[in-house]
Short mmCIF file of N, CA and C in Angstrom, two decimals:
data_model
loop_
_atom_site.label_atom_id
_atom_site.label_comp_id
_atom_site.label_asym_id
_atom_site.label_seq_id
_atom_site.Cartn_x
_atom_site.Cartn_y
_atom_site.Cartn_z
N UNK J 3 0.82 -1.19 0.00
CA UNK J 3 0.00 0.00 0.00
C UNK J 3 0.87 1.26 0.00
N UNK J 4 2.00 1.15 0.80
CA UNK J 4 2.69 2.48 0.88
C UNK J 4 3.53 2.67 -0.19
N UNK J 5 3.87 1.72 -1.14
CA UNK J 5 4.44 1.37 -2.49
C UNK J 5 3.35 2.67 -3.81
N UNK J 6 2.28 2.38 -3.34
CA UNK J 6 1.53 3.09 -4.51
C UNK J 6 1.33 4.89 -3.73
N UNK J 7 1.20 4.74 -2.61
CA UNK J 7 1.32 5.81 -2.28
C UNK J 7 2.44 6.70 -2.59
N UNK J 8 3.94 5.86 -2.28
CA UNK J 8 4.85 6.52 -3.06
C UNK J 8 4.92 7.26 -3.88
N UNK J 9 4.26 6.00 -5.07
CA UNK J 9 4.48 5.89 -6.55
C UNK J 9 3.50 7.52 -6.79
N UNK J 10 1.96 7.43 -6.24
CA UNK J 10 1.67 8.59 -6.36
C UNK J 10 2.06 10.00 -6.09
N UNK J 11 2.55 10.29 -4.85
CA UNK J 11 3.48 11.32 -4.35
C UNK J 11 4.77 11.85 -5.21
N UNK J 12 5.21 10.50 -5.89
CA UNK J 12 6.53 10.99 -6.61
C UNK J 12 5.83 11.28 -8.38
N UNK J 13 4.35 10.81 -8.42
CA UNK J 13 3.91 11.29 -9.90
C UNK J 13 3.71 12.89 -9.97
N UNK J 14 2.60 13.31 -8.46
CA UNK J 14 2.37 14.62 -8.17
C UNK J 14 3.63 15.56 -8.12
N UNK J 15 4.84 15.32 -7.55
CA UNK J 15 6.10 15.80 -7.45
C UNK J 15 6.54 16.32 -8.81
N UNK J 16 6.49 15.08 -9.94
CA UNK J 16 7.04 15.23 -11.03
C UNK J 16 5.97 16.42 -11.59
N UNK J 17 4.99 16.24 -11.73
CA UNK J 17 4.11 17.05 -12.08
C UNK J 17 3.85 18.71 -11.74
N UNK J 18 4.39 18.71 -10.73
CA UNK J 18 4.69 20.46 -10.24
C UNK J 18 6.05 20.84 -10.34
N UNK J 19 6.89 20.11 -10.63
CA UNK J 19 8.28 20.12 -11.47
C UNK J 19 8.53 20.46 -12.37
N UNK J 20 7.42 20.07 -13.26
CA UNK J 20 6.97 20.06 -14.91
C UNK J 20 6.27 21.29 -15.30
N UNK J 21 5.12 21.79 -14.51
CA UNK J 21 4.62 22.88 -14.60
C UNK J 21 5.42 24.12 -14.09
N UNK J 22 6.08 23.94 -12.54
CA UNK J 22 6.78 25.04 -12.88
C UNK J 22 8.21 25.71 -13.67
N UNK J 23 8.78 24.06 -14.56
CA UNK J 23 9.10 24.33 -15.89
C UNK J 23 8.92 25.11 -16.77
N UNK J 24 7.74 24.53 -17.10
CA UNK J 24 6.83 25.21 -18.00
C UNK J 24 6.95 26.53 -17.61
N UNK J 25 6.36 27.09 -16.75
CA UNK J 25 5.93 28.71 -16.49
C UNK J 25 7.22 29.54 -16.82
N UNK J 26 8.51 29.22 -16.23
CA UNK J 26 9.71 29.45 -15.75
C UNK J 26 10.08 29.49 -17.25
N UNK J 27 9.79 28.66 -18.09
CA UNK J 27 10.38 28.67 -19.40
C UNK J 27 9.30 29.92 -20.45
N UNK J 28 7.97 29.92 -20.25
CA UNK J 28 7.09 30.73 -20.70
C UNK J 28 7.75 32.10 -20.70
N UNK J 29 7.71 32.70 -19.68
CA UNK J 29 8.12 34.05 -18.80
C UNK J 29 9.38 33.92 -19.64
N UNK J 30 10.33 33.22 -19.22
CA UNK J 30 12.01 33.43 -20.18
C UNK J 30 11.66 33.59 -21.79
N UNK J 31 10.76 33.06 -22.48
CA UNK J 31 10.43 32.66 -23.91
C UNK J 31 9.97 34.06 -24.11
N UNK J 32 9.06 34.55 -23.74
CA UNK J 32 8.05 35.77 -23.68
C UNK J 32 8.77 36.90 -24.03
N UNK J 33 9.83 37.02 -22.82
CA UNK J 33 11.04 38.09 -22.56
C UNK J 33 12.13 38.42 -23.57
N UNK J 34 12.37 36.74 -24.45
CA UNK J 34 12.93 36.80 -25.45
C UNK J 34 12.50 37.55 -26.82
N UNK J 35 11.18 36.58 -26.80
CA UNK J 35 10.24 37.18 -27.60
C UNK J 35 10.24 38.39 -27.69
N UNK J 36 9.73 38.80 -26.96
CA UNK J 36 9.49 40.65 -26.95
C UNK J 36 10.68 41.44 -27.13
N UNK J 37 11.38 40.94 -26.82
CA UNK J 37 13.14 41.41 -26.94
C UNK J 37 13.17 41.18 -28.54
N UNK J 38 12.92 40.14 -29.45
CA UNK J 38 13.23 40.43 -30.81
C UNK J 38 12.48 40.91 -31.31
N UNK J 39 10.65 41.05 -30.97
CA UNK J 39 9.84 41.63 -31.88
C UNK J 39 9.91 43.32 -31.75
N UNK J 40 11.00 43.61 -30.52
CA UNK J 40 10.83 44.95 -29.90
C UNK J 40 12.48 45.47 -31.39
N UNK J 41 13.18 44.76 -31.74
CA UNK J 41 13.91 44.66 -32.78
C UNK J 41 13.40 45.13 -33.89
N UNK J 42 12.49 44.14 -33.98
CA UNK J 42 11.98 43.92 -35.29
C UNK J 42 11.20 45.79 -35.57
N UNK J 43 10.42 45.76 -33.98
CA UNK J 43 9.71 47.48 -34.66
C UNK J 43 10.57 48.21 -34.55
N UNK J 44 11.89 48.64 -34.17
CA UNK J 44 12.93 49.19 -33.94
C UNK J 44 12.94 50.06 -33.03
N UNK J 45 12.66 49.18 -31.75
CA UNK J 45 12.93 49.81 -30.77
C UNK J 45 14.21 49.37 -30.07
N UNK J 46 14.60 49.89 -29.34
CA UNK J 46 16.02 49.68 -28.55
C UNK J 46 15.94 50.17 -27.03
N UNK J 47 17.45 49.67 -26.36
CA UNK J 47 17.41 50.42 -24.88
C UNK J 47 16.75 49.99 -23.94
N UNK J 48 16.04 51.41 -23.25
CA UNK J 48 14.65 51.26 -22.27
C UNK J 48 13.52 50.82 -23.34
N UNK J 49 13.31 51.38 -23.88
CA UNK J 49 12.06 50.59 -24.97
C UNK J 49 11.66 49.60 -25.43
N UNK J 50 12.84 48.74 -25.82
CA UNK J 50 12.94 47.29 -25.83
C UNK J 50 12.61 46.36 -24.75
N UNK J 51 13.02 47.15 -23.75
CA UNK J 51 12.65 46.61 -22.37
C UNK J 51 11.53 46.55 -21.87
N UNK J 52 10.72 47.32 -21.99
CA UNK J 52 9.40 48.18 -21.66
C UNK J 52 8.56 47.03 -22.60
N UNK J 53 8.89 47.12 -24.35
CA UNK J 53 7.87 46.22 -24.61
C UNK J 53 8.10 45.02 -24.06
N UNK J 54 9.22 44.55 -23.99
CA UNK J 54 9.59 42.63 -23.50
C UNK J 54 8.90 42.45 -21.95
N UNK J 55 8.47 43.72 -21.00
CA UNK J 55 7.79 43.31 -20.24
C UNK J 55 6.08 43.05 -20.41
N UNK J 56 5.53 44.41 -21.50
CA UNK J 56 4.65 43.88 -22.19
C UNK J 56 4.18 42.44 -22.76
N UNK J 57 5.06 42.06 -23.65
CA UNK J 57 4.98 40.68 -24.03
C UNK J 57 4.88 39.73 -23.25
N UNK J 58 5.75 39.84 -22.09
CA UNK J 58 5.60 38.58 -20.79
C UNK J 58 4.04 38.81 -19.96
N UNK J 59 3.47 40.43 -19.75
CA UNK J 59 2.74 40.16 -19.27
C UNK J 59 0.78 39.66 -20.31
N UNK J 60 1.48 39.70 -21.46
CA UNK J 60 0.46 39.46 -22.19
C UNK J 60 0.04 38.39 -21.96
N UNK J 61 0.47 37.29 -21.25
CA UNK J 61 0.81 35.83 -21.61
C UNK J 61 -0.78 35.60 -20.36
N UNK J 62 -1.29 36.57 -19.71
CA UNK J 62 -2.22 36.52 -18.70
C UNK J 62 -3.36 36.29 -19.02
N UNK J 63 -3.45 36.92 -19.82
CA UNK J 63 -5.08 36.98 -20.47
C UNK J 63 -5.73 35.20 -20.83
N UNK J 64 -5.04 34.69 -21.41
CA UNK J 64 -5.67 33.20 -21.27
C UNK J 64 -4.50 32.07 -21.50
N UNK J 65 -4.89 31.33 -21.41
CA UNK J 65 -4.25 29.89 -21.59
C UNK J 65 -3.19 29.90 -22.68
N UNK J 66 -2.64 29.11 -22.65
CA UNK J 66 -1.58 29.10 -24.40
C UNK J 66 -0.70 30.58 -24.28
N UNK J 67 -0.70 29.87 -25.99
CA UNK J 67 0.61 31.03 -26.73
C UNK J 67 -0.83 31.81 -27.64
N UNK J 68 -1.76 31.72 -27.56
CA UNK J 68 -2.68 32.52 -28.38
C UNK J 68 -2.39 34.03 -28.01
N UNK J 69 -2.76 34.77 -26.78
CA UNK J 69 -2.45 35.83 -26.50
C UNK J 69 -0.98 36.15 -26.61
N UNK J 70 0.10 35.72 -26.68
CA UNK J 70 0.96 36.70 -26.73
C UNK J 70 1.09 36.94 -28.05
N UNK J 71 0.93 35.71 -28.95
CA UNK J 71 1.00 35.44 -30.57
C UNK J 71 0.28 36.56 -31.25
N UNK J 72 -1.03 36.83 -30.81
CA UNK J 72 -1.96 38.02 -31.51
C UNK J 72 -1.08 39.41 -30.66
N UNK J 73 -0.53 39.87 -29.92
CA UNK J 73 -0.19 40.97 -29.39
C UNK J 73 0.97 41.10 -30.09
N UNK J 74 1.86 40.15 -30.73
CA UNK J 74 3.25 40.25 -31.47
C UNK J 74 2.61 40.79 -33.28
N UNK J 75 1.86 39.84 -33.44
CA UNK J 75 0.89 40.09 -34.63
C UNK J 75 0.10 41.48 -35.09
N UNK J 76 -0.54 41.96 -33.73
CA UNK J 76 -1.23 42.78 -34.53
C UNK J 76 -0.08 44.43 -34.14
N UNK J 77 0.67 44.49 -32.73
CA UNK J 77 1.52 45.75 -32.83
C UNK J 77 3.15 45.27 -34.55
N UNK J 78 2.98 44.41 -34.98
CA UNK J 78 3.94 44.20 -35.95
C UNK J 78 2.75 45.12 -37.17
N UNK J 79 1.56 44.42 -37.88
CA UNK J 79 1.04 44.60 -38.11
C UNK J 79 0.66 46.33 -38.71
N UNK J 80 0.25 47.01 -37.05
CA UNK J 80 0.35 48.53 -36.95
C UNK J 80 1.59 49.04 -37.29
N UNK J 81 2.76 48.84 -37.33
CA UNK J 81 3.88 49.39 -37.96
C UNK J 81 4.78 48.52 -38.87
N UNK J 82 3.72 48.13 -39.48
CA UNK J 82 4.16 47.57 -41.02
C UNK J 82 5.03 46.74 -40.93
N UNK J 83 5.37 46.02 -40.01
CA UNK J 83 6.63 44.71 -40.06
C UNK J 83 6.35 43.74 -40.53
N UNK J 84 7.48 43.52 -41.54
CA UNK J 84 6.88 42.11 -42.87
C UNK J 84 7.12 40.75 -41.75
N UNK J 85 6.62 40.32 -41.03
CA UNK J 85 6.20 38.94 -41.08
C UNK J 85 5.66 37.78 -40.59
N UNK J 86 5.77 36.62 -41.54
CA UNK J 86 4.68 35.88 -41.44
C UNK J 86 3.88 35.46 -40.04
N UNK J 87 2.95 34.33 -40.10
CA UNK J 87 2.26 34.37 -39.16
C UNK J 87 3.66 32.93 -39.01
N UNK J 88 3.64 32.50 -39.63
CA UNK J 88 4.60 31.30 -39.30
C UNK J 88 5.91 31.51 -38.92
N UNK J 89 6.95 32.54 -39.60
CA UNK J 89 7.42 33.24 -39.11
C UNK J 89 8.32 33.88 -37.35
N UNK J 90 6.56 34.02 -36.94
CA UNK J 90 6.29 34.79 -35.39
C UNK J 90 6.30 32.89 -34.67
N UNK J 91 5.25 32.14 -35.19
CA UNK J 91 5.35 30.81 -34.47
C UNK J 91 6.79 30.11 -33.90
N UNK J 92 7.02 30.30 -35.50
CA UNK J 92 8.64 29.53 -35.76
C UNK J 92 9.57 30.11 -34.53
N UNK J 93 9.81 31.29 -34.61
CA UNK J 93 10.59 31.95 -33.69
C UNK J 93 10.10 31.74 -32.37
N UNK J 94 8.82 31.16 -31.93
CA UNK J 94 8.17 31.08 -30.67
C UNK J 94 8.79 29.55 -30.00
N UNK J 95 8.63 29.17 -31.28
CA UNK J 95 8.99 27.60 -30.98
C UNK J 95 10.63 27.90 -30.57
N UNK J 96 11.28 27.86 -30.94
CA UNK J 96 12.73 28.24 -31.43
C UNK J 96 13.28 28.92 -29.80
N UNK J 97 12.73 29.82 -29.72
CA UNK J 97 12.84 30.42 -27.84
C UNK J 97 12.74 29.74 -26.77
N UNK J 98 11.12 28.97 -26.79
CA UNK J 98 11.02 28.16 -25.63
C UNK J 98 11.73 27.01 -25.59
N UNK J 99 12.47 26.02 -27.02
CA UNK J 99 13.35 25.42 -26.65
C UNK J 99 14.44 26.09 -26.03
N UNK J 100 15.14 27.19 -26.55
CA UNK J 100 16.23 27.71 -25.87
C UNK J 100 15.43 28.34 -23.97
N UNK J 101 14.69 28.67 -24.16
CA UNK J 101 14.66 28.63 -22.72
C UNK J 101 14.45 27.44 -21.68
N UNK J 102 13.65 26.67 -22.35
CA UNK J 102 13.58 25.19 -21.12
C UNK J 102 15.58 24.57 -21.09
N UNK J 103 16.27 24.76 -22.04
CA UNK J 103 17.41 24.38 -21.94
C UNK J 103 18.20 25.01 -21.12
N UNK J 104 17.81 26.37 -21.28
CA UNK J 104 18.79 27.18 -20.16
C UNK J 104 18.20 26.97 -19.21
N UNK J 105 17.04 26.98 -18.43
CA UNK J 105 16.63 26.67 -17.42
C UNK J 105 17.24 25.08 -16.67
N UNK J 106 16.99 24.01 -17.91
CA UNK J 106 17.73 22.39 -16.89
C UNK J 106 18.61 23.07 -16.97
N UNK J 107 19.73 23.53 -17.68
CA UNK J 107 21.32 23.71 -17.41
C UNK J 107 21.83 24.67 -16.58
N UNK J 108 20.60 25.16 -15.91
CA UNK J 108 20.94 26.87 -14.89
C UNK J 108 20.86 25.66 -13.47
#
């Protein structure tokens, strides 16, 4: 009996391990994010900064990468920055691997 209890305790463990992965890597991804799309509109400095906290806190509004994805989309959009919707994904994807990596290796 205390075998499965274990077994459960160490599933729940893994599982808030995993999520606060996840978040820890979100927030780093976000920061990145906003850091190149803040490039891309040509901003720099404090400004760059200012939007990359924008971008991380966009991530609130709901679940997923939907909200930050439309907030990169439509301020690109308003100042004419060529690109794609796949593009913005690709580079999304591309971050959060580099951030879950720096995170195990930190």
């Amino acid at each position: 009996m205390s075998s499965m209890k274990d077994r459960e305790e160490g599933f729940e463990r893994k599982f808030v391990f995993d999520e606060e992965l996840r978040f820890k890597a979100s927030a780093r991804r976000n920061r990145a994010l906003g850091l190149w799309a803040a490039e891309k509109l040509g901003k720099t400095g404090a400004d760059a900064e200012a939007y990359a906290k924008e971008v991380v806190v966009s991530d609130i509004e709901e679940a997923g990468d939907h909200d930050v994805f439309r907030k990169i989309r439509k301020d690109f959009d308003a100042a004419g920055v060529n690109q794609s919707d796949h593009q913005i994904r690709r580079t999304m994807d591309e971050l959060m691997a580099q951030a879950i990596e720096q995170i195990k290796n930190s």
